[in-house]
Short mmCIF file of C-alpha atoms in Angstrom, two decimals:
data_model
loop_
_atom_site.label_atom_id
_atom_site.label_comp_id
_atom_site.label_asym_id
_atom_site.label_seq_id
_atom_site.Cartn_x
_atom_site.Cartn_y
_atom_site.Cartn_z
CA MET A 1 16.63 -1.34 20.83
CA THR A 2 17.76 -4.42 18.91
CA LYS A 3 19.74 -4.13 15.70
CA PHE A 4 17.89 -2.45 12.83
CA ASN A 5 16.50 -4.99 10.37
CA ASP A 6 16.98 -3.53 6.89
CA THR A 7 16.17 -6.74 4.96
CA LEU A 8 13.14 -5.19 3.25
CA LEU A 9 15.13 -2.16 2.09
CA ARG A 10 17.85 -4.38 0.66
CA ALA A 11 15.33 -6.63 -1.07
CA ALA A 12 13.60 -3.62 -2.58
CA ARG A 13 16.91 -2.46 -4.03
CA GLY A 14 17.76 -5.91 -5.38
CA GLU A 15 20.64 -6.45 -2.96
CA LYS A 16 21.67 -9.74 -1.39
CA ILE A 17 19.45 -10.96 1.46
CA ASP A 18 19.56 -14.00 3.74
CA HIS A 19 15.80 -14.46 3.89
CA THR A 20 12.75 -13.14 2.06
CA PRO A 21 11.28 -10.23 4.04
CA ALA A 22 7.58 -10.24 4.83
CA TRP A 23 4.95 -7.69 5.73
CA TYR A 24 1.20 -7.69 5.17
CA MET A 25 -1.10 -5.01 3.85
CA ARG A 26 -3.60 -4.06 6.58
CA GLN A 27 -1.45 -5.94 9.10
CA ALA A 28 -2.28 -3.23 11.66
CA GLY A 29 -5.82 -3.59 12.98
CA ARG A 30 -8.61 -5.64 11.49
CA SER A 31 -8.18 -8.97 13.30
CA GLN A 32 -6.12 -8.04 16.37
CA PRO A 33 -8.04 -8.18 19.68
CA GLU A 34 -5.90 -5.34 21.08
CA TYR A 35 -6.88 -3.16 18.14
CA LEU A 36 -10.55 -4.05 18.41
CA LYS A 37 -10.46 -3.01 22.06
CA ILE A 38 -8.81 0.30 21.16
CA LYS A 39 -11.38 0.92 18.46
CA GLU A 40 -14.20 0.24 20.89
CA GLU A 41 -12.72 2.68 23.40
CA HIS A 42 -11.42 5.41 21.09
CA GLY A 43 -13.72 5.35 18.07
CA SER A 44 -13.06 5.23 14.35
CA LEU A 45 -9.90 4.97 12.27
CA GLU A 46 -10.03 8.75 11.84
CA ASP A 47 -10.10 9.21 15.64
CA ILE A 48 -7.15 6.86 16.19
CA VAL A 49 -5.07 8.43 13.40
CA ARG A 50 -5.40 11.84 15.09
CA GLN A 51 -3.81 10.51 18.31
CA PRO A 52 -0.11 9.96 17.48
CA GLU A 53 0.85 7.87 20.50
CA LEU A 54 -2.13 5.59 20.02
CA CYS A 55 -1.63 5.41 16.26
CA ALA A 56 2.04 4.55 16.75
CA TYR A 57 1.03 1.72 19.09
CA VAL A 58 -1.40 0.29 16.53
CA THR A 59 1.22 0.58 13.77
CA LYS A 60 3.88 -1.21 15.84
CA LEU A 61 1.62 -3.95 17.20
CA PRO A 62 1.99 -6.37 14.23
CA VAL A 63 5.77 -5.91 14.24
CA ASP A 64 5.87 -7.15 17.82
CA GLN A 65 3.25 -9.86 17.31
CA TYR A 66 4.17 -11.27 13.90
CA ASN A 67 7.91 -10.48 13.61
CA VAL A 68 7.37 -8.89 10.18
CA ASP A 69 10.19 -7.04 8.44
CA ALA A 70 8.37 -3.72 8.09
CA ALA A 71 5.65 -1.61 9.66
CA ILE A 72 3.02 0.12 7.53
CA LEU A 73 1.72 3.41 8.86
CA TYR A 74 -1.82 3.05 10.21
CA LYS A 75 -4.02 5.47 8.30
CA ASP A 76 -6.17 5.57 5.17
CA ILE A 77 -5.43 6.69 1.63
CA VAL A 78 -8.13 9.38 1.96
CA THR A 79 -6.52 10.91 5.09
CA PRO A 80 -5.09 13.93 3.20
CA LEU A 81 -8.23 14.73 1.14
CA PRO A 82 -9.88 17.11 3.64
CA SER A 83 -6.75 19.25 3.31
CA ILE A 84 -7.66 20.08 -0.30
CA GLY A 85 -11.36 20.64 0.36
CA ILE A 86 -12.92 17.18 0.12
CA ASP A 87 -15.43 16.36 2.86
CA VAL A 88 -14.79 12.67 3.46
CA LYS A 89 -15.84 10.34 6.25
CA ILE A 90 -14.94 6.66 6.61
CA LYS A 91 -18.23 4.88 7.18
CA ALA A 92 -18.08 1.50 8.92
CA GLY A 93 -18.89 -1.34 6.55
CA VAL A 94 -18.83 0.99 3.54
CA GLY A 95 -15.52 2.84 3.31
CA PRO A 96 -14.80 6.47 2.38
CA VAL A 97 -17.97 8.49 1.72
CA ILE A 98 -17.70 11.97 0.22
CA SER A 99 -20.46 14.55 0.63
CA ASN A 100 -19.11 17.00 -1.99
CA PRO A 101 -18.12 14.82 -4.97
CA ILE A 102 -16.43 16.24 -8.05
CA ARG A 103 -19.03 16.86 -10.73
CA SER A 104 -17.62 19.68 -12.88
CA VAL A 105 -14.52 21.44 -14.13
CA GLN A 106 -15.16 24.17 -11.56
CA ASP A 107 -15.14 21.60 -8.76
CA VAL A 108 -11.66 20.60 -9.87
CA HIS A 109 -10.44 24.20 -9.98
CA ASN A 110 -11.84 24.78 -6.49
CA LEU A 111 -9.54 22.16 -4.94
CA GLY A 112 -6.84 23.55 -2.66
CA GLU A 113 -3.31 22.48 -1.77
CA ILE A 114 -1.99 20.46 1.15
CA SER A 115 0.40 21.76 3.78
CA PRO A 116 1.28 18.57 5.68
CA GLU A 117 2.76 20.31 8.72
CA ASP A 118 -0.45 22.34 9.15
CA ASP A 119 -3.07 19.92 7.80
CA VAL A 120 -1.91 16.47 8.97
CA PRO A 121 0.63 17.14 11.77
CA TYR A 122 -0.63 14.06 13.62
CA VAL A 123 0.52 11.81 10.74
CA LEU A 124 4.02 13.29 10.83
CA GLU A 125 4.16 13.10 14.63
CA THR A 126 3.20 9.41 14.51
CA ILE A 127 6.04 8.74 12.07
CA LYS A 128 8.53 10.57 14.29
CA ILE A 129 7.45 8.63 17.38
CA LEU A 130 7.86 5.32 15.54
CA THR A 131 11.13 6.00 13.74
CA GLN A 132 12.91 7.89 16.50
CA GLU A 133 11.91 5.76 19.47
CA GLN A 134 10.24 2.45 18.74
CA LEU A 135 10.89 0.56 15.49
CA ASN A 136 13.79 -1.71 14.57
CA VAL A 137 12.32 -2.30 11.08
CA PRO A 138 11.56 0.15 8.27
CA LEU A 139 8.35 2.14 8.43
CA ILE A 140 6.50 2.18 5.12
CA GLY A 141 4.65 5.40 4.46
CA PHE A 142 2.01 5.49 1.76
CA ALA A 143 -0.38 7.46 -0.37
CA GLY A 144 -3.23 6.80 -2.74
CA ALA A 145 -2.59 7.19 -6.45
CA PRO A 146 -4.52 9.84 -8.40
CA PHE A 147 -6.90 7.46 -10.19
CA THR A 148 -7.94 5.68 -7.01
CA LEU A 149 -8.38 8.92 -5.09
CA ALA A 150 -10.28 10.44 -8.03
CA SER A 151 -12.60 7.44 -8.11
CA TYR A 152 -13.74 8.18 -4.55
CA MET A 153 -13.91 11.91 -5.22
CA ILE A 154 -16.05 11.52 -8.34
CA GLU A 155 -18.21 8.54 -7.35
CA GLY A 156 -18.77 9.90 -3.85
CA GLY A 157 -17.63 6.62 -2.33
CA PRO A 158 -16.65 3.05 -3.22
CA SER A 159 -17.80 1.75 -6.60
CA ARG A 160 -17.90 -1.57 -8.42
CA THR A 161 -18.08 -0.11 -11.92
CA TYR A 162 -16.39 3.33 -11.74
CA ASN A 163 -18.88 4.50 -14.35
CA LEU A 164 -18.88 8.14 -13.25
CA THR A 165 -15.09 8.21 -12.98
CA LYS A 166 -14.41 6.70 -16.38
CA SER A 167 -17.11 8.81 -18.01
CA PHE A 168 -15.59 11.99 -16.53
CA MET A 169 -12.14 10.86 -17.65
CA VAL A 170 -13.06 10.43 -21.31
CA SER A 171 -15.73 13.15 -21.56
CA GLU A 172 -13.84 15.91 -19.73
CA PRO A 173 -10.17 15.22 -20.52
CA GLU A 174 -9.00 18.75 -19.74
CA ALA A 175 -10.66 18.67 -16.33
CA TRP A 176 -9.38 15.12 -15.79
CA PHE A 177 -5.75 16.01 -16.41
CA THR A 178 -6.10 19.08 -14.21
CA LEU A 179 -7.44 16.82 -11.46
CA MET A 180 -4.57 14.37 -11.98
CA ASP A 181 -2.05 17.21 -11.69
CA LYS A 182 -3.62 18.52 -8.49
CA LEU A 183 -3.65 15.07 -6.93
CA ALA A 184 -0.08 14.47 -8.08
CA ASP A 185 1.03 17.70 -6.41
CA MET A 186 -0.75 16.65 -3.21
CA THR A 187 0.79 13.17 -3.30
CA ILE A 188 4.34 14.43 -3.88
CA THR A 189 4.07 16.98 -1.07
CA TYR A 190 2.41 14.53 1.32
CA VAL A 191 4.87 11.69 0.68
CA THR A 192 7.86 14.01 0.91
CA ALA A 193 6.69 15.09 4.35
CA GLN A 194 6.34 11.44 5.42
CA VAL A 195 9.89 10.66 4.33
CA ASN A 196 11.27 13.80 5.95
CA ALA A 197 9.55 12.70 9.17
CA GLY A 198 11.27 9.30 9.01
CA ALA A 199 9.46 6.89 6.67
CA LYS A 200 12.02 4.55 5.08
CA ALA A 201 9.98 3.33 2.08
CA ILE A 202 6.82 4.39 0.27
CA GLN A 203 3.98 2.39 -1.26
CA VAL A 204 1.58 4.09 -3.64
CA PHE A 205 -1.77 2.31 -3.71
CA ASP A 206 -3.56 2.48 -7.06
CA SER A 207 -6.08 0.04 -5.69
CA TRP A 208 -8.81 0.41 -8.31
CA VAL A 209 -6.89 1.29 -11.48
CA GLY A 210 -7.41 -2.27 -12.73
CA ALA A 211 -10.80 -1.02 -13.92
CA LEU A 212 -9.00 0.61 -16.87
CA SER A 213 -7.72 -0.95 -20.08
CA VAL A 214 -4.03 -0.80 -20.92
CA SER A 215 -4.65 1.82 -23.61
CA ASP A 216 -6.65 4.08 -21.27
CA TYR A 217 -4.01 3.63 -18.57
CA ARG A 218 -1.29 4.77 -20.97
CA ILE A 219 -3.25 7.84 -22.02
CA PHE A 220 -4.95 9.00 -18.82
CA ILE A 221 -2.84 7.64 -15.94
CA LYS A 222 0.69 6.67 -16.82
CA PRO A 223 1.97 10.24 -17.45
CA VAL A 224 0.94 11.40 -13.99
CA MET A 225 2.43 8.28 -12.36
CA GLU A 226 5.69 8.92 -14.23
CA ARG A 227 5.75 12.43 -12.79
CA ILE A 228 4.97 11.32 -9.25
CA PHE A 229 7.59 8.59 -9.10
CA THR A 230 10.22 10.69 -10.88
CA GLU A 231 9.82 13.33 -8.17
CA LEU A 232 9.74 10.78 -5.36
CA ARG A 233 12.97 9.18 -6.58
CA LYS A 234 14.75 12.28 -5.29
CA LEU A 235 13.89 11.16 -1.75
CA ASN A 236 16.21 8.15 -2.10
CA VAL A 237 13.84 5.62 -0.51
CA PRO A 238 12.44 2.45 -2.11
CA LEU A 239 9.22 3.03 -4.03
CA ILE A 240 6.50 0.38 -4.35
CA THR A 241 3.43 0.45 -6.57
CA PHE A 242 0.40 -1.77 -6.07
CA GLY A 243 -3.14 -2.30 -7.34
CA VAL A 244 -5.83 -4.98 -7.28
CA GLY A 245 -7.14 -6.83 -10.33
CA ALA A 246 -4.55 -5.12 -12.49
CA SER A 247 -2.34 -7.93 -13.77
CA HIS A 248 -2.79 -6.57 -17.28
CA LEU A 249 -1.00 -3.40 -16.13
CA ALA A 250 2.00 -5.08 -14.48
CA ASN A 251 4.32 -4.32 -17.39
CA GLU A 252 3.15 -0.70 -17.42
CA TRP A 253 4.04 -0.42 -13.73
CA HIS A 254 7.39 -2.05 -14.38
CA ASP A 255 8.16 0.78 -16.82
CA LEU A 256 7.67 3.38 -14.08
CA PRO A 257 10.64 4.64 -12.03
CA VAL A 258 9.79 2.35 -9.10
CA ASP A 259 11.85 -0.22 -7.22
CA VAL A 260 9.11 -2.75 -6.46
CA VAL A 261 6.06 -3.95 -8.38
CA GLY A 262 3.34 -5.27 -6.09
CA LEU A 263 1.21 -8.11 -7.45
CA ASP A 264 -2.15 -9.41 -6.34
CA TRP A 265 -2.81 -13.17 -6.35
CA ARG A 266 -3.98 -13.29 -9.96
CA LEU A 267 -0.49 -13.06 -11.49
CA PRO A 268 2.03 -15.68 -10.29
CA ILE A 269 5.55 -14.40 -9.68
CA LYS A 270 6.95 -16.89 -12.18
CA GLU A 271 4.60 -15.64 -14.89
CA ALA A 272 5.46 -12.03 -14.10
CA GLY A 273 9.11 -12.88 -14.65
CA GLU A 274 8.27 -14.59 -17.93
CA ARG A 275 6.49 -11.39 -18.98
CA GLY A 276 9.73 -9.45 -18.56
CA LEU A 277 9.39 -8.06 -15.04
CA THR A 278 12.91 -8.01 -13.62
CA LYS A 279 12.49 -5.59 -10.72
CA THR A 280 11.77 -6.71 -7.17
CA LEU A 281 8.30 -8.22 -6.96
CA GLN A 282 6.04 -8.04 -3.92
CA GLY A 283 3.27 -10.47 -3.05
CA ASN A 284 1.18 -12.37 -3.45
CA LEU A 285 -0.79 -14.89 -1.38
CA ASP A 286 -4.56 -14.71 -1.79
CA PRO A 287 -5.60 -13.43 1.68
CA THR A 288 -8.61 -15.76 1.76
CA ILE A 289 -6.20 -18.70 1.93
CA LEU A 290 -5.33 -17.58 5.47
CA ILE A 291 -8.59 -19.01 6.80
CA ALA A 292 -7.90 -22.45 5.27
CA ASP A 293 -6.15 -25.33 7.03
CA TRP A 294 -2.46 -24.74 7.75
CA LYS A 295 -1.47 -27.51 5.34
CA VAL A 296 -3.11 -25.59 2.48
CA ILE A 297 -1.52 -22.31 3.58
CA GLU A 298 1.90 -23.91 3.78
CA GLU A 299 1.65 -25.43 0.30
CA ARG A 300 0.59 -22.13 -1.29
CA VAL A 301 3.18 -20.09 0.57
CA LYS A 302 6.05 -22.40 -0.34
CA VAL A 303 5.22 -22.10 -4.04
CA ILE A 304 5.31 -18.30 -3.80
CA ILE A 305 8.59 -18.34 -1.87
CA GLU A 306 10.15 -20.76 -4.36
CA GLN A 307 9.12 -18.56 -7.28
CA GLY A 308 10.33 -15.46 -5.43
CA VAL A 309 13.74 -16.95 -4.68
CA GLU A 310 14.04 -18.07 -8.30
CA HIS A 311 13.11 -14.56 -9.44
CA GLY A 312 15.80 -13.16 -7.18
CA SER A 313 14.40 -10.03 -5.55
CA HIS A 314 11.17 -10.68 -3.68
CA ILE A 315 9.20 -9.29 -0.76
CA PHE A 316 6.50 -11.59 0.58
CA ASN A 317 3.06 -10.06 1.08
CA LEU A 318 -0.58 -10.83 0.51
CA GLY A 319 -2.34 -10.11 -2.77
CA HIS A 320 -4.53 -7.63 -0.88
CA GLY A 321 -5.11 -6.76 2.78
CA VAL A 322 -5.61 -8.88 5.89
CA PHE A 323 -9.30 -9.18 6.68
CA PRO A 324 -11.01 -9.60 10.07
CA ASP A 325 -11.45 -13.39 9.97
CA VAL A 326 -7.69 -14.04 9.90
CA LYS A 327 -6.26 -15.16 13.24
CA PRO A 328 -3.19 -13.28 14.52
CA ALA A 329 -1.55 -16.62 15.36
CA THR A 330 -1.80 -17.58 11.68
CA LEU A 331 0.04 -14.42 10.62
CA LYS A 332 2.79 -15.08 13.16
CA LYS A 333 3.19 -18.64 11.91
CA LEU A 334 3.12 -17.38 8.32
CA THR A 335 6.01 -14.98 8.94
CA GLU A 336 8.06 -17.74 10.54
CA LEU A 337 7.46 -19.99 7.53
CA VAL A 338 8.44 -17.27 5.06
CA HIS A 339 11.65 -16.55 6.98
CA THR A 340 12.78 -20.14 7.57
CA TYR A 341 11.83 -21.66 4.22
CA SER A 342 13.27 -18.79 2.18
CA ALA A 343 16.49 -18.87 4.22
CA GLU A 344 16.89 -22.57 3.41
CA LEU A 345 16.36 -21.97 -0.31
CA ARG A 346 18.62 -18.92 -0.45
CA LYS A 347 21.46 -20.87 1.17
CA GLN A 348 21.25 -23.37 -1.65
CA LYS A 349 21.52 -20.73 -4.40
#
């Protein structure tokens, strides 16, 4: 195996780096022909995740193809939910669909606890295969944040308005905070098992929390996120938080005991710095730009790299995940641009 590339870990901790590290959310799967072939032969995401050797291959594929500085474990944020009694299926073209949504206080009390070694051994085995045998870059483990998980559990699936979730939150605060605590316990236990298996960094996806106002976030969400990240700090791995359409919450995230604040494309890195964010920032190319002409991609990427180098600590990523129309060759070329252009700029500093 070649020398271990720890650039992402050093960037996350604010240490000196020679180039800006890059990885891409949903880099495994989606647009890769090898993955599409596997999916055709082996079935759904859930089927692939339950086969550790195959899942490890899918996870490692973009590292080999794109030369990115990290792998992200191939799975879904709802993977652990069946362990606590939620009947969830990932429906093609829709997303997670839940047949027994949370509708009452009693439903919350009926939720169980996760035992990762018993409930998701295939996830832990995949991590061990990757970190003990295959990867020369950090493996990022991940989990869904309580609000985002709760939104699926209450709505019964994806939502554009989160009406049921927000109504439950404000109308049944006692039940809501009980639900947050149960999901926090699950997340802490699940993430701890991932790190013990070999994950070198953790990203917590609060994908849909941007639906809340700052005041509601502070009341209903921030306390549980404080507890989660305070516990996860004991694992001594970099912690990343991320959500979509949540620029108004960036300062709230910065207050949390995290190492890295992930930004979508709506908040420029320079503006985030002007708003007082001093921690490592991650992001934040609009993924739709990746189907534009290379000249447009290059212009946009260089601006982000320049702002990231000026900020100091920066990890290049997209503002959300890779989608199927993006060509693998574009992602490979993108990584090369991030590495070479950032190295030039960092030499000059």
